[in-house]
Amino acid sequence: MAGLIKREDIDRVRERTDLKEIVDSFVTLRGAGVGSYKGLCPFHDERSPSFHVRPSVGTYHCFGCGESGDVISFLMKMEHTTFAETVERLAAKAGIELHYEDGGTGPDREQVGRRQRLLEANKVADEFFRDQLRTPAAATGQQFLAGRGFTAEHAEQFGVGYAPQGWDNLLGHLRRKGFRDDELRLTGLFSEGQRGIYDRFRGRLVWPIRDMTGATIGFGARKLFEDDPGPKYLNTPETQLYKKSQVLYGIDLAKRNVARQRRLVVVEGYTDVMAAHLSGVDTAVATCGTAFGAEHVKIARRLISDDGTGGEIIFTFDGDAAGQKAALRAFEEDSKFLARTYVAVEPSGMDPCDLRQERGPEAVVALIESRRPLFEFAIRAGLKNFDLDTVEGRAGALRHAAPIVAGIRDAVVRPGYERELAGWLGLDQGTVHQAVQRAQRSPASASPGAARQREHPERSDRRAPATDRGPAPSAPGAAPGAAPGRAGEEAAVGVAERPAFQRPDPRDPAARMEREALEVVLQQPTLLSAEQWQAFYAAAFTVPAFTAVHAATRAAGMAGATPAQWVDRVRQEAPAELAPLVGELAVTPLPARTEEDLIRYCRDIMNRLFELQITHQKAELLGRLQRMGPAGDPAEFAALNRQLLDLEMKRRSLRARD
């Protein structure tokens, strides 16, 4: 079992991964100054580019929506993968062997190599099937698609292919590509007979099933010929790559829209996904030969950011008995969602594919918009099992429905459904209310989906030592000292008690000076000399937000952060609510067109900061001199004058360098 990936390995992954190369695969970037790039933000809709990337410090930031982070967080948000999955994927690409804490182990080289070969085999098979759909032998498959309103362009868009009739068409193709039979046995693409392996999919339309990253991990195939003794739909069996309880067809196409809209539409089949997307419902996915279960819930929650602040899950089912049964199975998983769950059922029993054919794309959109709360569907479906014309039947129906109503989280909506239920059952509203209250007090008796348990990540009240005392930290890349926790947190104050930071006023000259200095330090840490680092760390910042970031740079320096780790370490050391500000400071374009301009600008900004600090120190010393008066200690008077002279010499030295 894998433990936590060691920090030094995570840092190596960041250092060896080109942020610009990764972002370039999602966003068109153009130059925005020395070492800086910008493009349209992938996290929100915009017309003017506000998404900035600075590869030298491995950081991106959007000035429009505030999204900020490093290469790992970027891929996590774009691909909706976990932290460990993302690091392992980048490590494999960079050829880095990961190590794990507490004796844990990650995938070994043999396992990684086997997985890669399986991915390559599925990719080659995907290409083979798509090529075959364009041949005369695939006429039956082409007619099937055309009969459901899909063109050749639509088939290409969704990667639909054709598995030709015969026993070894794909087998021969993969062998010619250099795959061994022992490798092919693990792909799920072949069946085993007395004479060896043979093609699993024969004479069928084939849909590629892809993971979050777009890699093909399996296939779903539809029977076309009557003499095929197999089932109507045949999927890849369980393999190292393909776990049917953990995949959703169309997730690679829908994930960005799902994340943006915070809406996931679950349909029942491959052609339903195609019809939904072509009708404008671009958040549709489907399960693959299994009911919507707990693992699918995890995927859905991750996609819609299911944190209780919004989001919708909409299930579409046929109007027949099987469809109702599927809807009730989905309701069993309802309690795992914080988002609102709905069901959309077409009264005449048509699925999205049929609906698009018969009534056009608008009808598919209308079906989704006609959604009803899933708990309402569950209540009404359950009522059909009772004879409401009898006292006993109404009592049984109330016992069935009360726990479902009790499970409605919205305290405003719940009384409304108590009234609805009273009307449906012909009972007094007070009787229904009492039954619901009893169900709330007895969650163990609630039906599936009624007793909801909200999930919240565990939060510890982290405390960190103060960082305004102790030895001066080193510059990025120097030998590490004792690494503190989040900078800016007082030792006796927990995170929850820390006051909120106000956004600095850009019109304030002092704030502008501090901001520009932090931009230089975060973006160009290698341009500062050891003397400049010491002066920067000793500087007294006045704007609270910038003071906290300044303290975070000091803590990151003490931790020995390298230039490649620099911004990420500062972001970690800063208070959590200032992480976007750190990202913003790290990518704000500096006014320089050439390397020489950049060096000059950074030097001037730091000198201005240091001169301002000297001015403040001189003012303080002059105030002390004035307060001493004629009767003051001559020795102290002389010492203060010497300090003033030293400060003036430093100020002149700074100006001489300009």
Coordinates of N, CA and C in Angstrom, one line a residue, residues 295-457:
E295 N -18.1 4.4 -6.2 CA -16.9 5.0 -6.9 C -17.2 6.1 -7.9
H296 N -18.4 5.9 -8.5 CA -18.8 7.0 -9.4 C -19.1 8.2 -8.7
V297 N -19.7 8.1 -7.5 CA -20.0 9.2 -6.6 C -18.7 10.0 -6.4
K298 N -17.6 9.3 -6.1 CA -16.4 10.0 -5.8 C -15.9 10.8 -7.0
I299 N -16.0 10.3 -8.2 CA -15.6 11.0 -9.4 C -16.5 12.2 -9.5
A300 N -17.8 12.0 -9.4 CA -18.7 13.1 -9.6 C -18.5 14.3 -8.6
R301 N -18.3 13.9 -7.3 CA -18.0 14.9 -6.3 C -16.8 15.7 -6.6
R302 N -15.7 15.0 -7.0 CA -14.5 15.7 -7.3 C -14.7 16.7 -8.5
L303 N -15.5 16.3 -9.5 CA -15.7 17.1 -10.7 C -16.5 18.4 -10.4
I304 N -17.5 18.3 -9.6 CA -18.4 19.4 -9.3 C -18.0 20.2 -8.1
S305 N -16.8 19.8 -7.5 CA -16.4 20.4 -6.2 C -17.5 20.4 -5.2
D306 N -17.9 19.2 -4.9 CA -19.1 19.0 -4.0 C -18.8 19.3 -2.6
D307 N -18.8 20.6 -2.2 CA -18.5 21.1 -0.9 C -19.7 21.7 -0.2
G308 N -20.9 21.5 -0.7 CA -22.1 22.1 0.0 C -22.4 23.5 -0.5
T309 N -21.7 24.0 -1.4 CA -22.0 25.4 -1.9 C -22.7 25.4 -3.2
G310 N -23.2 24.3 -3.7 CA -23.9 24.3 -5.0 C -23.6 23.0 -5.7
G311 N -24.0 23.0 -7.0 CA -23.8 21.8 -7.8 C -25.0 21.0 -8.0
E312 N -25.1 20.3 -9.2 CA -26.2 19.4 -9.5 C -25.8 18.1 -10.1
I313 N -26.4 17.1 -9.7 CA -26.3 15.7 -10.3 C -27.7 15.4 -10.9
I314 N -27.7 15.2 -12.2 CA -29.0 14.9 -12.8 C -29.0 13.5 -13.5
F315 N -29.8 12.6 -13.1 CA -29.9 11.3 -13.6 C -31.0 11.3 -14.7
T316 N -30.8 10.7 -15.8 CA -31.9 10.5 -16.8 C -32.1 9.0 -17.0
F317 N -33.3 8.6 -16.9 CA -33.7 7.2 -17.1 C -34.9 7.0 -18.0
D318 N -35.0 5.8 -18.6 CA -36.2 5.5 -19.3 C -37.4 5.5 -18.4
G319 N -38.6 5.8 -19.0 CA -39.8 5.8 -18.1 C -40.3 4.4 -17.8
D320 N -39.7 3.4 -18.2 CA -40.2 2.0 -18.0 C -39.8 1.6 -16.5
A321 N -40.2 0.4 -16.2 CA -40.0 -0.2 -14.9 C -38.5 -0.3 -14.6
A322 N -37.7 -0.7 -15.6 CA -36.3 -0.8 -15.4 C -35.7 0.6 -15.1
G323 N -36.2 1.6 -15.8 CA -35.7 2.9 -15.6 C -36.0 3.4 -14.2
Q324 N -37.2 3.1 -13.7 CA -37.5 3.5 -12.3 C -36.7 2.8 -11.3
K325 N -36.4 1.5 -11.6 CA -35.5 0.8 -10.7 C -34.1 1.3 -10.6
A326 N -33.6 1.8 -11.8 CA -32.3 2.4 -11.8 C -32.3 3.7 -11.1
A327 N -33.3 4.5 -11.2 CA -33.4 5.7 -10.5 C -33.4 5.5 -9.0
L328 N -34.1 4.5 -8.5 CA -34.1 4.2 -7.1 C -32.7 3.7 -6.6
R329 N -32.0 3.0 -7.5 CA -30.7 2.6 -7.1 C -29.8 3.8 -7.0
A330 N -30.0 4.8 -7.9 CA -29.2 6.0 -7.8 C -29.5 6.7 -6.5
F331 N -30.8 6.7 -6.0 CA -31.2 7.3 -4.8 C -30.5 6.7 -3.6
E332 N -30.1 5.5 -3.7 CA -29.4 4.8 -2.6 C -28.0 5.5 -2.4
E333 N -27.4 6.1 -3.4 CA -26.2 6.8 -3.3 C -26.3 8.3 -3.0
D334 N -27.6 8.7 -3.0 CA -27.9 10.2 -2.8 C -27.3 10.8 -1.6
S335 N -27.2 10.1 -0.5 CA -26.8 10.6 0.8 C -25.3 11.0 0.7
K336 N -24.6 10.5 -0.3 CA -23.1 10.7 -0.4 C -22.8 12.1 -1.0
F337 N -23.9 12.7 -1.6 CA -23.7 14.0 -2.2 C -24.1 15.2 -1.3
L338 N -23.4 16.3 -1.4 CA -23.8 17.5 -0.8 C -24.6 18.3 -1.8
A339 N -24.3 18.1 -3.1 CA -25.0 18.8 -4.2 C -26.4 18.3 -4.2
R340 N -27.3 19.1 -4.9 CA -28.6 18.6 -5.2 C -28.7 17.6 -6.2
T341 N -29.5 16.6 -6.0 CA -29.6 15.5 -7.0 C -31.0 15.5 -7.6
Y342 N -31.1 15.2 -8.9 CA -32.3 15.3 -9.6 C -32.5 14.1 -10.5
V343 N -33.7 13.9 -11.0 CA -34.0 12.9 -12.0 C -34.8 13.5 -13.1
A344 N -34.5 13.1 -14.4 CA -35.3 13.6 -15.5 C -35.7 12.4 -16.3
V345 N -37.0 12.2 -16.3 CA -37.6 11.0 -17.0 C -38.6 11.4 -18.1
E346 N -38.4 11.0 -19.3 CA -39.2 11.3 -20.4 C -40.5 10.5 -20.3
P347 N -41.7 11.1 -20.2 CA -42.9 10.4 -20.0 C -43.2 9.2 -21.0
S348 N -42.9 9.5 -22.2 CA -43.2 8.4 -23.2 C -42.1 7.3 -23.3
G349 N -41.1 7.5 -22.4 CA -40.1 6.4 -22.4 C -38.9 6.6 -23.3
M350 N -38.8 7.7 -24.0 CA -37.7 7.8 -25.0 C -36.4 8.2 -24.2
D351 N -35.3 7.7 -24.7 CA -34.0 8.1 -24.1 C -33.5 9.3 -24.9
P352 N -32.4 10.0 -24.5 CA -31.9 11.2 -25.2 C -31.6 10.9 -26.7
C353 N -31.2 9.7 -27.0 CA -30.9 9.5 -28.4 C -32.2 9.4 -29.3
D354 N -33.2 8.7 -28.8 CA -34.5 8.7 -29.5 C -35.1 10.1 -29.5
L355 N -35.0 10.8 -28.4 CA -35.6 12.1 -28.3 C -35.0 13.1 -29.3
R356 N -33.7 13.0 -29.5 CA -33.0 13.9 -30.5 C -33.5 13.6 -31.9
Q357 N -33.7 12.3 -32.2 CA -34.1 11.9 -33.5 C -35.5 12.3 -33.8
E358 N -36.4 12.1 -32.8 CA -37.8 12.3 -33.0 C -38.2 13.8 -32.9
R359 N -37.6 14.5 -32.0 CA -38.1 15.9 -31.7 C -37.0 17.0 -31.8
G360 N -35.8 16.5 -32.0 CA -34.7 17.5 -32.2 C -33.9 17.8 -30.9
P361 N -32.8 18.5 -31.1 CA -31.9 18.8 -29.9 C -32.6 19.5 -28.8
E362 N -33.6 20.4 -29.2 CA -34.2 21.2 -28.1 C -35.0 20.3 -27.1
A363 N -35.5 19.2 -27.6 CA -36.2 18.3 -26.7 C -35.3 17.7 -25.7
V364 N -34.0 17.4 -26.1 CA -33.1 16.8 -25.1 C -32.8 17.9 -24.0
V365 N -32.6 19.1 -24.4 CA -32.3 20.2 -23.4 C -33.5 20.3 -22.5
A366 N -34.7 20.3 -23.1 CA -36.0 20.4 -22.3 C -36.1 19.3 -21.3
L367 N -35.7 18.1 -21.7 CA -35.8 16.9 -20.8 C -34.9 17.2 -19.6
I368 N -33.7 17.7 -19.8 CA -32.8 17.9 -18.6 C -33.4 19.0 -17.7
E369 N -33.9 20.1 -18.4 CA -34.5 21.2 -17.6 C -35.7 20.8 -16.9
S370 N -36.4 19.7 -17.3 CA -37.6 19.3 -16.6 C -37.3 18.5 -15.4
R371 N -36.1 18.4 -14.9 CA -35.6 17.6 -13.8 C -36.5 17.8 -12.6
R372 N -36.6 16.8 -11.8 CA -37.3 16.8 -10.5 C -36.3 16.4 -9.4
P373 N -36.5 16.9 -8.2 CA -35.6 16.4 -7.1 C -35.7 14.9 -7.0
L374 N -34.5 14.2 -6.8 CA -34.5 12.8 -6.8 C -35.3 12.3 -5.6
F375 N -35.3 13.0 -4.5 CA -36.1 12.5 -3.3 C -37.6 12.6 -3.6
E376 N -38.0 13.6 -4.4 CA -39.5 13.6 -4.8 C -39.8 12.4 -5.6
F377 N -38.9 12.1 -6.6 CA -39.1 10.9 -7.4 C -39.2 9.6 -6.6
A378 N -38.3 9.5 -5.6 CA -38.3 8.3 -4.7 C -39.5 8.2 -3.9
I379 N -40.0 9.4 -3.4 CA -41.3 9.3 -2.6 C -42.4 8.8 -3.5
R380 N -42.6 9.5 -4.7 CA -43.8 9.2 -5.5 C -43.7 7.7 -6.0
A381 N -42.4 7.3 -6.4 CA -42.3 5.9 -6.8 C -42.7 4.9 -5.7
G382 N -42.3 5.3 -4.5 CA -42.7 4.4 -3.4 C -44.1 4.3 -3.1
L383 N -44.8 5.5 -3.3 CA -46.2 5.5 -3.0 C -47.0 4.6 -3.9
K384 N -46.5 4.3 -5.0 CA -47.2 3.4 -6.0 C -47.3 1.9 -5.4
N385 N -46.5 1.7 -4.4 CA -46.5 0.3 -3.8 C -47.6 0.2 -2.7
F386 N -48.3 1.2 -2.4 CA -49.3 1.2 -1.4 C -50.7 1.5 -1.9
D387 N -51.7 0.9 -1.3 CA -53.1 1.2 -1.7 C -53.6 2.4 -0.8
L388 N -53.5 3.6 -1.5 CA -53.8 4.8 -0.7 C -55.3 5.0 -0.5
D389 N -56.1 4.0 -0.9 CA -57.6 4.1 -0.6 C -57.9 3.5 0.7
T390 N -56.9 2.9 1.4 CA -57.1 2.3 2.7 C -56.3 3.0 3.7
V391 N -56.8 2.9 5.0 CA -56.1 3.5 6.1 C -54.7 2.9 6.2
E392 N -54.7 1.5 6.1 CA -53.4 0.8 6.3 C -52.4 1.2 5.2
G393 N -52.9 1.4 4.0 CA -52.0 1.8 2.9 C -51.4 3.1 3.1
R394 N -52.3 4.1 3.5 CA -51.8 5.4 3.8 C -50.8 5.5 4.9
A395 N -51.0 4.6 5.9 CA -50.1 4.6 7.0 C -48.7 4.0 6.6
G396 N -48.8 3.0 5.8 CA -47.6 2.4 5.3 C -46.8 3.3 4.4
A397 N -47.6 4.1 3.5 CA -46.9 5.1 2.7 C -46.3 6.2 3.5
L398 N -46.9 6.6 4.6 CA -46.3 7.6 5.4 C -45.0 7.1 6.0
R399 N -45.0 5.9 6.5 CA -43.8 5.3 7.1 C -42.7 5.2 6.1
H400 N -43.1 5.0 4.8 CA -42.0 4.9 3.7 C -41.5 6.3 3.4
A401 N -42.4 7.3 3.4 CA -42.0 8.6 2.8 C -41.4 9.5 3.9
A402 N -41.8 9.4 5.2 CA -41.4 10.3 6.2 C -39.8 10.4 6.3
P403 N -39.1 9.2 6.4 CA -37.7 9.3 6.5 C -37.0 10.1 5.3
I404 N -37.6 9.9 4.1 CA -37.1 10.6 2.9 C -37.2 12.1 3.1
V405 N -38.4 12.6 3.5 CA -38.6 14.0 3.7 C -37.7 14.5 4.8
A406 N -37.5 13.7 5.9 CA -36.7 14.1 7.0 C -35.2 14.3 6.5
G407 N -34.9 13.6 5.5 CA -33.5 13.7 5.0 C -33.2 14.9 4.1
I408 N -34.3 15.7 3.8 CA -34.1 16.9 3.0 C -33.3 17.9 3.8
R409 N -32.1 18.3 3.3 CA -31.3 19.2 4.0 C -31.8 20.6 4.1
D410 N -32.5 21.1 3.1 CA -32.9 22.5 3.0 C -34.1 22.6 4.0
A411 N -33.9 23.4 5.1 CA -35.0 23.6 6.1 C -36.2 24.4 5.5
V412 N -36.0 25.1 4.4 CA -37.0 25.9 3.8 C -37.9 25.0 2.9
V413 N -37.2 24.1 2.2 CA -37.9 23.2 1.3 C -38.6 22.0 2.0
R414 N -38.1 21.6 3.1 CA -38.6 20.4 3.8 C -40.1 20.6 4.2
P415 N -40.5 21.7 4.8 CA -41.9 21.9 5.2 C -42.8 21.9 3.9
G416 N -42.3 22.4 2.8 CA -43.1 22.3 1.6 C -43.4 20.9 1.2
Y417 N -42.4 20.0 1.3 CA -42.7 18.6 1.0 C -43.5 17.9 2.0
E418 N -43.5 18.4 3.2 CA -44.4 17.8 4.2 C -45.9 18.1 3.8
R419 N -46.1 19.4 3.3 CA -47.4 19.7 2.8 C -47.8 18.9 1.6
E420 N -46.8 18.8 0.6 CA -47.1 18.0 -0.6 C -47.5 16.5 -0.2
L421 N -46.7 16.0 0.7 CA -46.9 14.6 1.1 C -48.3 14.4 1.8
A422 N -48.7 15.4 2.6 CA -50.0 15.4 3.2 C -51.1 15.4 2.2
G423 N -50.9 16.2 1.1 CA -51.9 16.2 0.1 C -51.9 14.9 -0.7
W424 N -50.8 14.3 -1.0 CA -50.7 13.1 -1.8 C -51.4 11.9 -1.0
L425 N -51.3 12.0 0.3 CA -51.8 10.9 1.2 C -53.2 11.2 1.7
G426 N -53.6 12.4 1.6 CA -54.9 12.8 2.1 C -54.9 12.8 3.7
L427 N -53.8 13.2 4.2 CA -53.6 13.2 5.7 C -53.5 14.6 6.2
D428 N -53.7 14.8 7.5 CA -53.5 16.1 8.1 C -52.0 16.4 8.1
Q429 N -51.7 17.7 7.9 CA -50.4 18.1 7.8 C -49.6 17.9 9.1
G430 N -50.3 18.1 10.2 CA -49.7 17.9 11.5 C -49.2 16.5 11.7
T431 N -50.1 15.5 11.2 CA -49.7 14.1 11.3 C -48.4 13.8 10.6
V432 N -48.3 14.4 9.4 CA -47.1 14.2 8.5 C -45.9 14.8 9.2
H433 N -46.1 16.0 9.7 CA -45.0 16.7 10.4 C -44.4 15.9 11.6
Q434 N -45.3 15.3 12.4 CA -44.9 14.5 13.5 C -44.1 13.3 13.0
A435 N -44.6 12.7 11.9 CA -43.9 11.5 11.4 C -42.5 11.8 10.9
V436 N -42.4 13.0 10.3 CA -41.1 13.4 9.8 C -40.2 13.7 11.0
Q437 N -40.7 14.4 12.0 CA -39.9 14.6 13.2 C -39.4 13.4 13.9
R438 N -40.3 12.4 13.9 CA -39.8 11.1 14.5 C -38.7 10.4 13.7
A439 N -38.9 10.6 12.4 CA -37.8 10.0 11.5 C -36.5 10.7 11.7
Q440 N -36.6 12.0 11.9 CA -35.3 12.8 12.1 C -34.6 12.4 13.4
R441 N -35.4 12.0 14.4 CA -34.8 11.6 15.7 C -34.3 10.1 15.6
S442 N -34.7 9.4 14.6 CA -34.4 8.0 14.4 C -33.7 7.7 13.1
P443 N -32.5 8.3 12.9 CA -31.9 8.1 11.6 C -31.6 6.7 11.2
A444 N -31.5 5.8 12.1 CA -31.2 4.4 11.8 C -32.4 3.8 11.1
S445 N -33.6 4.4 11.2 CA -34.8 3.8 10.6 C -35.0 4.4 9.2
A446 N -34.2 5.4 8.8 CA -34.4 6.1 7.6 C -34.1 5.2 6.4
S447 N -34.8 5.4 5.3 CA -34.5 4.7 4.1 C -33.3 5.1 3.4
P448 N -32.7 4.4 2.5 CA -31.5 4.8 1.8 C -31.6 6.2 1.3
G449 N -30.6 7.0 1.6 CA -30.6 8.4 1.1 C -31.2 9.4 2.0
A450 N -31.9 8.9 3.1 CA -32.6 9.8 3.9 C -31.6 10.4 5.0
A451 N -30.9 9.6 5.7 CA -30.0 10.1 6.7 C -28.7 10.5 6.1
R452 N -28.6 11.8 5.9 CA -27.4 12.3 5.2 C -26.3 12.6 6.2
Q453 N -25.1 12.2 5.8 CA -23.9 12.5 6.6 C -23.1 13.5 5.8
R454 N -22.9 14.7 6.2 CA -22.0 15.6 5.5 C -20.6 15.3 5.7
E455 N -19.8 15.3 4.7 CA -18.4 15.0 4.8 C -17.6 16.3 4.8
H456 N -16.8 16.4 5.8 CA -15.9 17.6 5.9 C -14.5 17.1 6.1
P457 N -13.5 17.7 5.4 CA -12.1 17.3 5.7 C -11.7 17.6 7.1

